CSV table of C-alpha atoms and ligand atoms in Angstrom, one decimal:
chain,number,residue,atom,x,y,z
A,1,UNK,CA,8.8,-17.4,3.7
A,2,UNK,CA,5.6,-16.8,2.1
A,3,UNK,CA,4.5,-13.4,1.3
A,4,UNK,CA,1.1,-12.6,-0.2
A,5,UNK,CA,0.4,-9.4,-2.0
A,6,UNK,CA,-2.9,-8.5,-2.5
A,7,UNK,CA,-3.6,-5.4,-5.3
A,8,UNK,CA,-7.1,-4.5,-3.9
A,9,UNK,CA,-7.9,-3.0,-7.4
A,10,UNK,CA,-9.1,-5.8,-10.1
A,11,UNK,CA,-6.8,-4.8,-12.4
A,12,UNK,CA,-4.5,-8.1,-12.7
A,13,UNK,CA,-1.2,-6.2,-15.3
A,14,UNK,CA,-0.9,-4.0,-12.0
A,15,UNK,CA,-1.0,-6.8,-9.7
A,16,UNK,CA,1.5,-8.2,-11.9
A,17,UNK,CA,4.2,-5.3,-11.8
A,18,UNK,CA,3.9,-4.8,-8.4
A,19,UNK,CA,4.7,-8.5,-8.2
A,20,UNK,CA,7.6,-7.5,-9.8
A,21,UNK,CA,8.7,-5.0,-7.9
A,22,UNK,CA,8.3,-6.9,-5.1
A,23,UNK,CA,10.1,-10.0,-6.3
A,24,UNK,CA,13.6,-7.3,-7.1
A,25,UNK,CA,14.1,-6.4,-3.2
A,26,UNK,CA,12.2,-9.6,-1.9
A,27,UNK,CA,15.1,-12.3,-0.1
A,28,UNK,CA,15.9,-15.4,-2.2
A,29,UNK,CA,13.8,-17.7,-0.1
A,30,UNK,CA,11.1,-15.3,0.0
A,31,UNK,CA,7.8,-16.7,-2.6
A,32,UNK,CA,5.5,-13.5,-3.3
A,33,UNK,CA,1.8,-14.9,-4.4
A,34,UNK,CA,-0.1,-12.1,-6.1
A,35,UNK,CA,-3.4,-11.3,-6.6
A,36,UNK,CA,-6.6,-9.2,-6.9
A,37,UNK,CA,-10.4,-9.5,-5.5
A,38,UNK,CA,-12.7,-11.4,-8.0
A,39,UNK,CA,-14.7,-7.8,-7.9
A,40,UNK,CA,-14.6,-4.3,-7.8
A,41,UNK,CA,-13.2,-1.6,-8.9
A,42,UNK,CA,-10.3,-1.3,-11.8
A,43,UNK,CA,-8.5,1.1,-9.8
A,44,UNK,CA,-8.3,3.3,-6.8
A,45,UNK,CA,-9.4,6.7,-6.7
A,46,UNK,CA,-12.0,7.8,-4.1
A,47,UNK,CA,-13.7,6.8,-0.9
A,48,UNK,CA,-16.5,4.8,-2.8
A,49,UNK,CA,-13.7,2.4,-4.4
A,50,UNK,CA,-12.1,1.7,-1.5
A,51,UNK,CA,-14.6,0.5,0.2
A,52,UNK,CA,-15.9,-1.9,-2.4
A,53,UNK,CA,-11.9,-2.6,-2.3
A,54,UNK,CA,-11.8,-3.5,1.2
A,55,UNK,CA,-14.5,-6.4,0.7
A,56,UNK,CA,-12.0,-7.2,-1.8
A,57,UNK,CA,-8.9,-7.4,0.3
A,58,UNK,CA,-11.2,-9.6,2.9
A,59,UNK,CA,-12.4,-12.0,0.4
A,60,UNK,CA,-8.6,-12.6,-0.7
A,61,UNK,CA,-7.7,-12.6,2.9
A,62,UNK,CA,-10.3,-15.3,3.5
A,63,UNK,CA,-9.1,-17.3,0.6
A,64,UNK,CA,-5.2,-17.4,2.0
A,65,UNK,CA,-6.4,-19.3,4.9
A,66,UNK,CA,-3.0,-19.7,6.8
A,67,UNK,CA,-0.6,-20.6,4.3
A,68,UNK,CA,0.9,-17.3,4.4
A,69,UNK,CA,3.8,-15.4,6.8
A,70,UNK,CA,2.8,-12.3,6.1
A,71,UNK,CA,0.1,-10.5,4.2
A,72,UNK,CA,0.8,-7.0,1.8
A,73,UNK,CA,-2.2,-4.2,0.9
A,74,UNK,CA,-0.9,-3.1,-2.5
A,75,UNK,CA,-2.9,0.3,-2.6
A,76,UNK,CA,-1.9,3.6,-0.8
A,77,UNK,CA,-5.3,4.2,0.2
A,78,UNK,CA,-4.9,0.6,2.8
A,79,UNK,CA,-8.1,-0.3,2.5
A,80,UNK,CA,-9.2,-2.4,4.6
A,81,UNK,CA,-5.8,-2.6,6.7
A,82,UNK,CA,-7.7,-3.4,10.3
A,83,UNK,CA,-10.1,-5.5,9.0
A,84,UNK,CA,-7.3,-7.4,7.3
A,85,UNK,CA,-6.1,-7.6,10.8
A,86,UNK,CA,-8.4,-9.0,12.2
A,87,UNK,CA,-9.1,-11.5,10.4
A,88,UNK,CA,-5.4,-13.2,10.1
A,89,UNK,CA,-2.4,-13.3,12.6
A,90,UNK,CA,0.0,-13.4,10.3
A,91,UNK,CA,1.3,-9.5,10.1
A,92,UNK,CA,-0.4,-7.3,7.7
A,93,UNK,CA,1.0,-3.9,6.2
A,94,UNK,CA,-0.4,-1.8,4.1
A,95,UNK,CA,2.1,0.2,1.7
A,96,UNK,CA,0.9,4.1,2.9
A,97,UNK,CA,2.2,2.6,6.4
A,98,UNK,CA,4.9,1.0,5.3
A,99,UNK,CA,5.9,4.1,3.1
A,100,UNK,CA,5.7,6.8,6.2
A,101,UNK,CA,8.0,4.4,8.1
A,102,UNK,CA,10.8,3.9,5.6
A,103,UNK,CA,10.7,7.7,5.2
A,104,UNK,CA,11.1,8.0,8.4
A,105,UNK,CA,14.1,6.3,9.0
A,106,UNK,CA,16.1,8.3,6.3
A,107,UNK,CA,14.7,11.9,6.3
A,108,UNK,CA,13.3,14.4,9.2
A,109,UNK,CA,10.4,15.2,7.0
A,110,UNK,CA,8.8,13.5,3.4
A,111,UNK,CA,6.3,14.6,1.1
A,112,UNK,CA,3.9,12.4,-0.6
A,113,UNK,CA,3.4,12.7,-4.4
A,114,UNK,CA,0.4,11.2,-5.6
A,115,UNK,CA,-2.2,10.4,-8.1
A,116,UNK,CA,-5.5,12.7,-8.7
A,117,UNK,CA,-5.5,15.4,-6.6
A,118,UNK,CA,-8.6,13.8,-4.9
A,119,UNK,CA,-6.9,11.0,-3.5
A,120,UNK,CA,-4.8,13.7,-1.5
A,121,UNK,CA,-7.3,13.8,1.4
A,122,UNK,CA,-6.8,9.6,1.7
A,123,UNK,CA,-3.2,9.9,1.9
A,124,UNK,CA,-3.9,13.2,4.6
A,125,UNK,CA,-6.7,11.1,6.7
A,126,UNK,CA,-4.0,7.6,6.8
A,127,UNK,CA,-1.1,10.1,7.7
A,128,UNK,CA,-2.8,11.9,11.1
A,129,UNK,CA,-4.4,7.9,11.6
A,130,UNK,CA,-0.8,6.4,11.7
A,131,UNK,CA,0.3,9.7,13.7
A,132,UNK,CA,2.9,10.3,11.3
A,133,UNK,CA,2.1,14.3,10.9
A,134,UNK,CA,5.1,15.5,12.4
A,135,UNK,CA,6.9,14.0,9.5
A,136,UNK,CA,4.7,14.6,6.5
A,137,UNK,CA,5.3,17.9,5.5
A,138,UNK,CA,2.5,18.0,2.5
A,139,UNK,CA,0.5,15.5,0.0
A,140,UNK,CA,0.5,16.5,-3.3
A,141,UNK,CA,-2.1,15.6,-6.6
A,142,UNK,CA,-0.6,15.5,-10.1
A,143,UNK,CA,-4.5,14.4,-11.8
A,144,UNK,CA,-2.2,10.8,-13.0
A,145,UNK,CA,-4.7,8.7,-13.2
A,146,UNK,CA,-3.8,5.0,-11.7
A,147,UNK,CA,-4.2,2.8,-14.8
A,148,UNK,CA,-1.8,5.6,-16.9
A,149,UNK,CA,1.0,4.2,-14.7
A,150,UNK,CA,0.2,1.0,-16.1
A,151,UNK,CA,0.8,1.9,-20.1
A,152,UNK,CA,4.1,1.9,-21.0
A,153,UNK,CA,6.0,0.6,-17.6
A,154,UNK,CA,4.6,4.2,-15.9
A,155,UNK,CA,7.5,5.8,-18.3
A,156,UNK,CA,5.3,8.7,-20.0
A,157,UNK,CA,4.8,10.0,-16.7
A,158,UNK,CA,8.0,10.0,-15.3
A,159,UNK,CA,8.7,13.6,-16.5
A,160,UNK,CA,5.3,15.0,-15.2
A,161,UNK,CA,6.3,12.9,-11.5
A,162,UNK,CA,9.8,14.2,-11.3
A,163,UNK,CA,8.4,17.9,-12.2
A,164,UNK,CA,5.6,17.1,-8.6
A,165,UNK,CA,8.6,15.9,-6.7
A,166,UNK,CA,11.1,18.6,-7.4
A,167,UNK,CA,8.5,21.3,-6.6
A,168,UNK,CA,7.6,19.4,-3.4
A,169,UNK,CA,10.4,18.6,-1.8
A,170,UNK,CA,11.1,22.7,-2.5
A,171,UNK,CA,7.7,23.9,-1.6
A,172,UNK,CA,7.7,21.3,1.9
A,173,UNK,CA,11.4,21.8,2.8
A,174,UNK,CA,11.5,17.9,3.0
A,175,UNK,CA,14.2,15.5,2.2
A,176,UNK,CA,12.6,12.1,0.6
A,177,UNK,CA,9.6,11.7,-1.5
A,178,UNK,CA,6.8,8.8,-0.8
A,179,UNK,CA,5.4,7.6,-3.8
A,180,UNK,CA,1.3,7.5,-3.3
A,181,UNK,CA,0.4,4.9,-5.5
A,182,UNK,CA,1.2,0.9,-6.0
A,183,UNK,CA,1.5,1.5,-9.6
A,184,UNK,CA,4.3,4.0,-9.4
A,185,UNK,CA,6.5,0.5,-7.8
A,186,UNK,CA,8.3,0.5,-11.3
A,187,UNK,CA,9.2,4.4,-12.2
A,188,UNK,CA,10.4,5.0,-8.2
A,189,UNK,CA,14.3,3.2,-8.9
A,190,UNK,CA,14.3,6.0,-11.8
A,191,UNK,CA,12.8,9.2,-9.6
A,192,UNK,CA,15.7,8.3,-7.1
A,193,UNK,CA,17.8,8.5,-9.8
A,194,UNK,CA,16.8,12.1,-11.4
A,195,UNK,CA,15.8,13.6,-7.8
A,196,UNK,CA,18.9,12.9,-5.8
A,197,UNK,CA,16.8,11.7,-2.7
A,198,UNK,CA,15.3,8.7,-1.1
A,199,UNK,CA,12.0,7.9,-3.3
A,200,UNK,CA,10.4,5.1,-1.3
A,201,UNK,CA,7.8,3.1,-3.1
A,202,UNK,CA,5.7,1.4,-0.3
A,203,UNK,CA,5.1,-2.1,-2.3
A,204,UNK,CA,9.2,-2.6,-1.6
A,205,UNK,CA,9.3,-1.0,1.5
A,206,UNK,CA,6.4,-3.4,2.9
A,207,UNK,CA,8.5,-6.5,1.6
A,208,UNK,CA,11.4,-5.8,3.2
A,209,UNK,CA,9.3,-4.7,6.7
A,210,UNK,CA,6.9,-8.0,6.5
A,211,UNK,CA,10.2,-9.7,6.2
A,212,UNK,CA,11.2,-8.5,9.3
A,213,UNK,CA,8.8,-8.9,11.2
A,214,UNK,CA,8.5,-12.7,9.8
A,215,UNK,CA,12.0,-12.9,10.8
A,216,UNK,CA,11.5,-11.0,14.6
A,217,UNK,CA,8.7,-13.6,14.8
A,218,UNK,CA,6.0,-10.9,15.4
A,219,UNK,CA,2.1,-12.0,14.8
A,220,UNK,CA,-0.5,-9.4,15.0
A,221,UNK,CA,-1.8,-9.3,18.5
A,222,UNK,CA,-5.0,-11.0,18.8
A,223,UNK,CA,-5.6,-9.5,22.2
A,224,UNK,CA,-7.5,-6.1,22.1
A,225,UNK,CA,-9.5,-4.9,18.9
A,226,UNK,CA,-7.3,-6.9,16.4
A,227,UNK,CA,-9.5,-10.2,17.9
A,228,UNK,CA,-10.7,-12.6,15.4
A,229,UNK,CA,-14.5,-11.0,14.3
A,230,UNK,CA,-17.0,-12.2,16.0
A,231,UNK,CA,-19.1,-15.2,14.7
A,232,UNK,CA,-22.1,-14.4,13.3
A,233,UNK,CA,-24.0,-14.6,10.0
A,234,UNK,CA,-23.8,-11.7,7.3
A,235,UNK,CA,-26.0,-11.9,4.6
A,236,UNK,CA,-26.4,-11.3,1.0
A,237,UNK,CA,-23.6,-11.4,-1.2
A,238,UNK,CA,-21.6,-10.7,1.8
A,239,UNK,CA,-22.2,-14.1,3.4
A,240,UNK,CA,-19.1,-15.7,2.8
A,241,UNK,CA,-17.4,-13.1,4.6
A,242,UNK,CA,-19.4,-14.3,7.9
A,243,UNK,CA,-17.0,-15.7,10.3
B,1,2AL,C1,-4.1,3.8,-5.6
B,1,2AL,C2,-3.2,2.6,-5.5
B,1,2AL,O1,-2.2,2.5,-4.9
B,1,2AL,N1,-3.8,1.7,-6.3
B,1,2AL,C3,-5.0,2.2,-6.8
B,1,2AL,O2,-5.8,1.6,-7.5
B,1,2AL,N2,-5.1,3.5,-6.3
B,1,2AL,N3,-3.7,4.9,-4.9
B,1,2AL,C4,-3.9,6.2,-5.4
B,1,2AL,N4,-3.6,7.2,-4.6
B,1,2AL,O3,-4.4,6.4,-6.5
């Protein structure tokens, strides 16, 4: 099947070792295309981003036509996750979704360890919108910014990640750790190491889940407020975004 991943940041060495990541739990006939939008931001890491990212996600979204199976939102923020949905049947997951699930099947509670401490009320808005707050027991900043995951495979901050999960999972009684950022894909094998619990990084989790649902046969339900937009012009620099 054909999986595409879209990073909604521009940055293309992160859209590359999410790829990765992707490619070590993806099935033998699964082929992961990766990209990024043609604008916007390098990374991440506040409400303004993320919507410039969103435009982003549509635009590749757009692009993809319906050549793929299934479509992947590599940033924990989802941006742009409904729009996404409406504007493709094939399934779409966004990683912060996919995350809480996986969690969910494997501990009674998870904590979310993430990047700036700003990005925590993202994480906190996605986790009461998925209805998943009976489960997330607390979202926690460590001021890592996103593009210092990318130096060095993420491996300088391994030791400042593993110090946020251990006092997380002590501080939230909770029993797996969600990683809150696409660019911590390649340091999570190693935190599940050191830490002793589930560490789900969403970009694997929502390979394996848009695999599933490829393989259930599941399309994203174009009847109710997942319909194809509406046709109408938009303007600008927007216009080719019009449906
Ligand atoms: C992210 C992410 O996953 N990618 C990005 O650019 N920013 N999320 C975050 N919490 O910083």
């Amino acid at each position: 099947m054909n999986l595409l991943l879209i990073n909604p940041n521009t940055t293309a060495s992160m859209t590359r070792s999410m790829a990765e990541a992707a490619r070590r739990v993806a099935r033998p006939d699964t082929r992961i295309t990766a990209v990024q939008p043609s604008f916007g931001p390098v990374s991440i890491e506040g409400h303004h981003d993320e919507v410039i990212a969103a435009a982003g996600v549509l635009e590749q979204v757009r692009a993809a036509g319906t050549s793929m199976d299934a479509v992947i939102l590599a940033c924990f923020g989802d941006p742009g996750l409904d729009a996404a949905r409406e504007a493709t049947e094939a399934p779409v997951l966004g990683i912060a979704e996919a995350a809480f699930h996986a969690a969910s099947f494997v501990s009674t509670g998870f904590s979310v360890v993430t990047t700036l401490v700003r990005t925590c009320v993202i994480a906190e808005h996605l986790v009461l919108k998925y209805g998943y707050e009976r489960r997330c027991r607390g979202v926690h900043g460590t001021n890592i910014p996103v593009l210092a995951l990318e130096e060095d495979g993420g491996l300088a901050c391994v030791p400042a990640l593993e110090d946020a999960c251990r006092a997380a999972l002590a501080r939230d009684r909770s029993g797996a750790i969600v990683l809150g950022c696409g660019g911590m894909a390649s340091v999570s094998a190693e935190l599940q190491r050191r830490l002793g619990v589930p560490v789900i990084d969403g970009v694997a989790a929502a390979v394996v889940l848009a695999e599933a649902l490829v393989q259930l046969g599941l399309r994203t339900s174009k009847q109710g407020d997942y319909a194809t937009p509406l046709p109408k012009r938009y303007l600008g620099w927007a216009g080719p975004l019009g449906w």
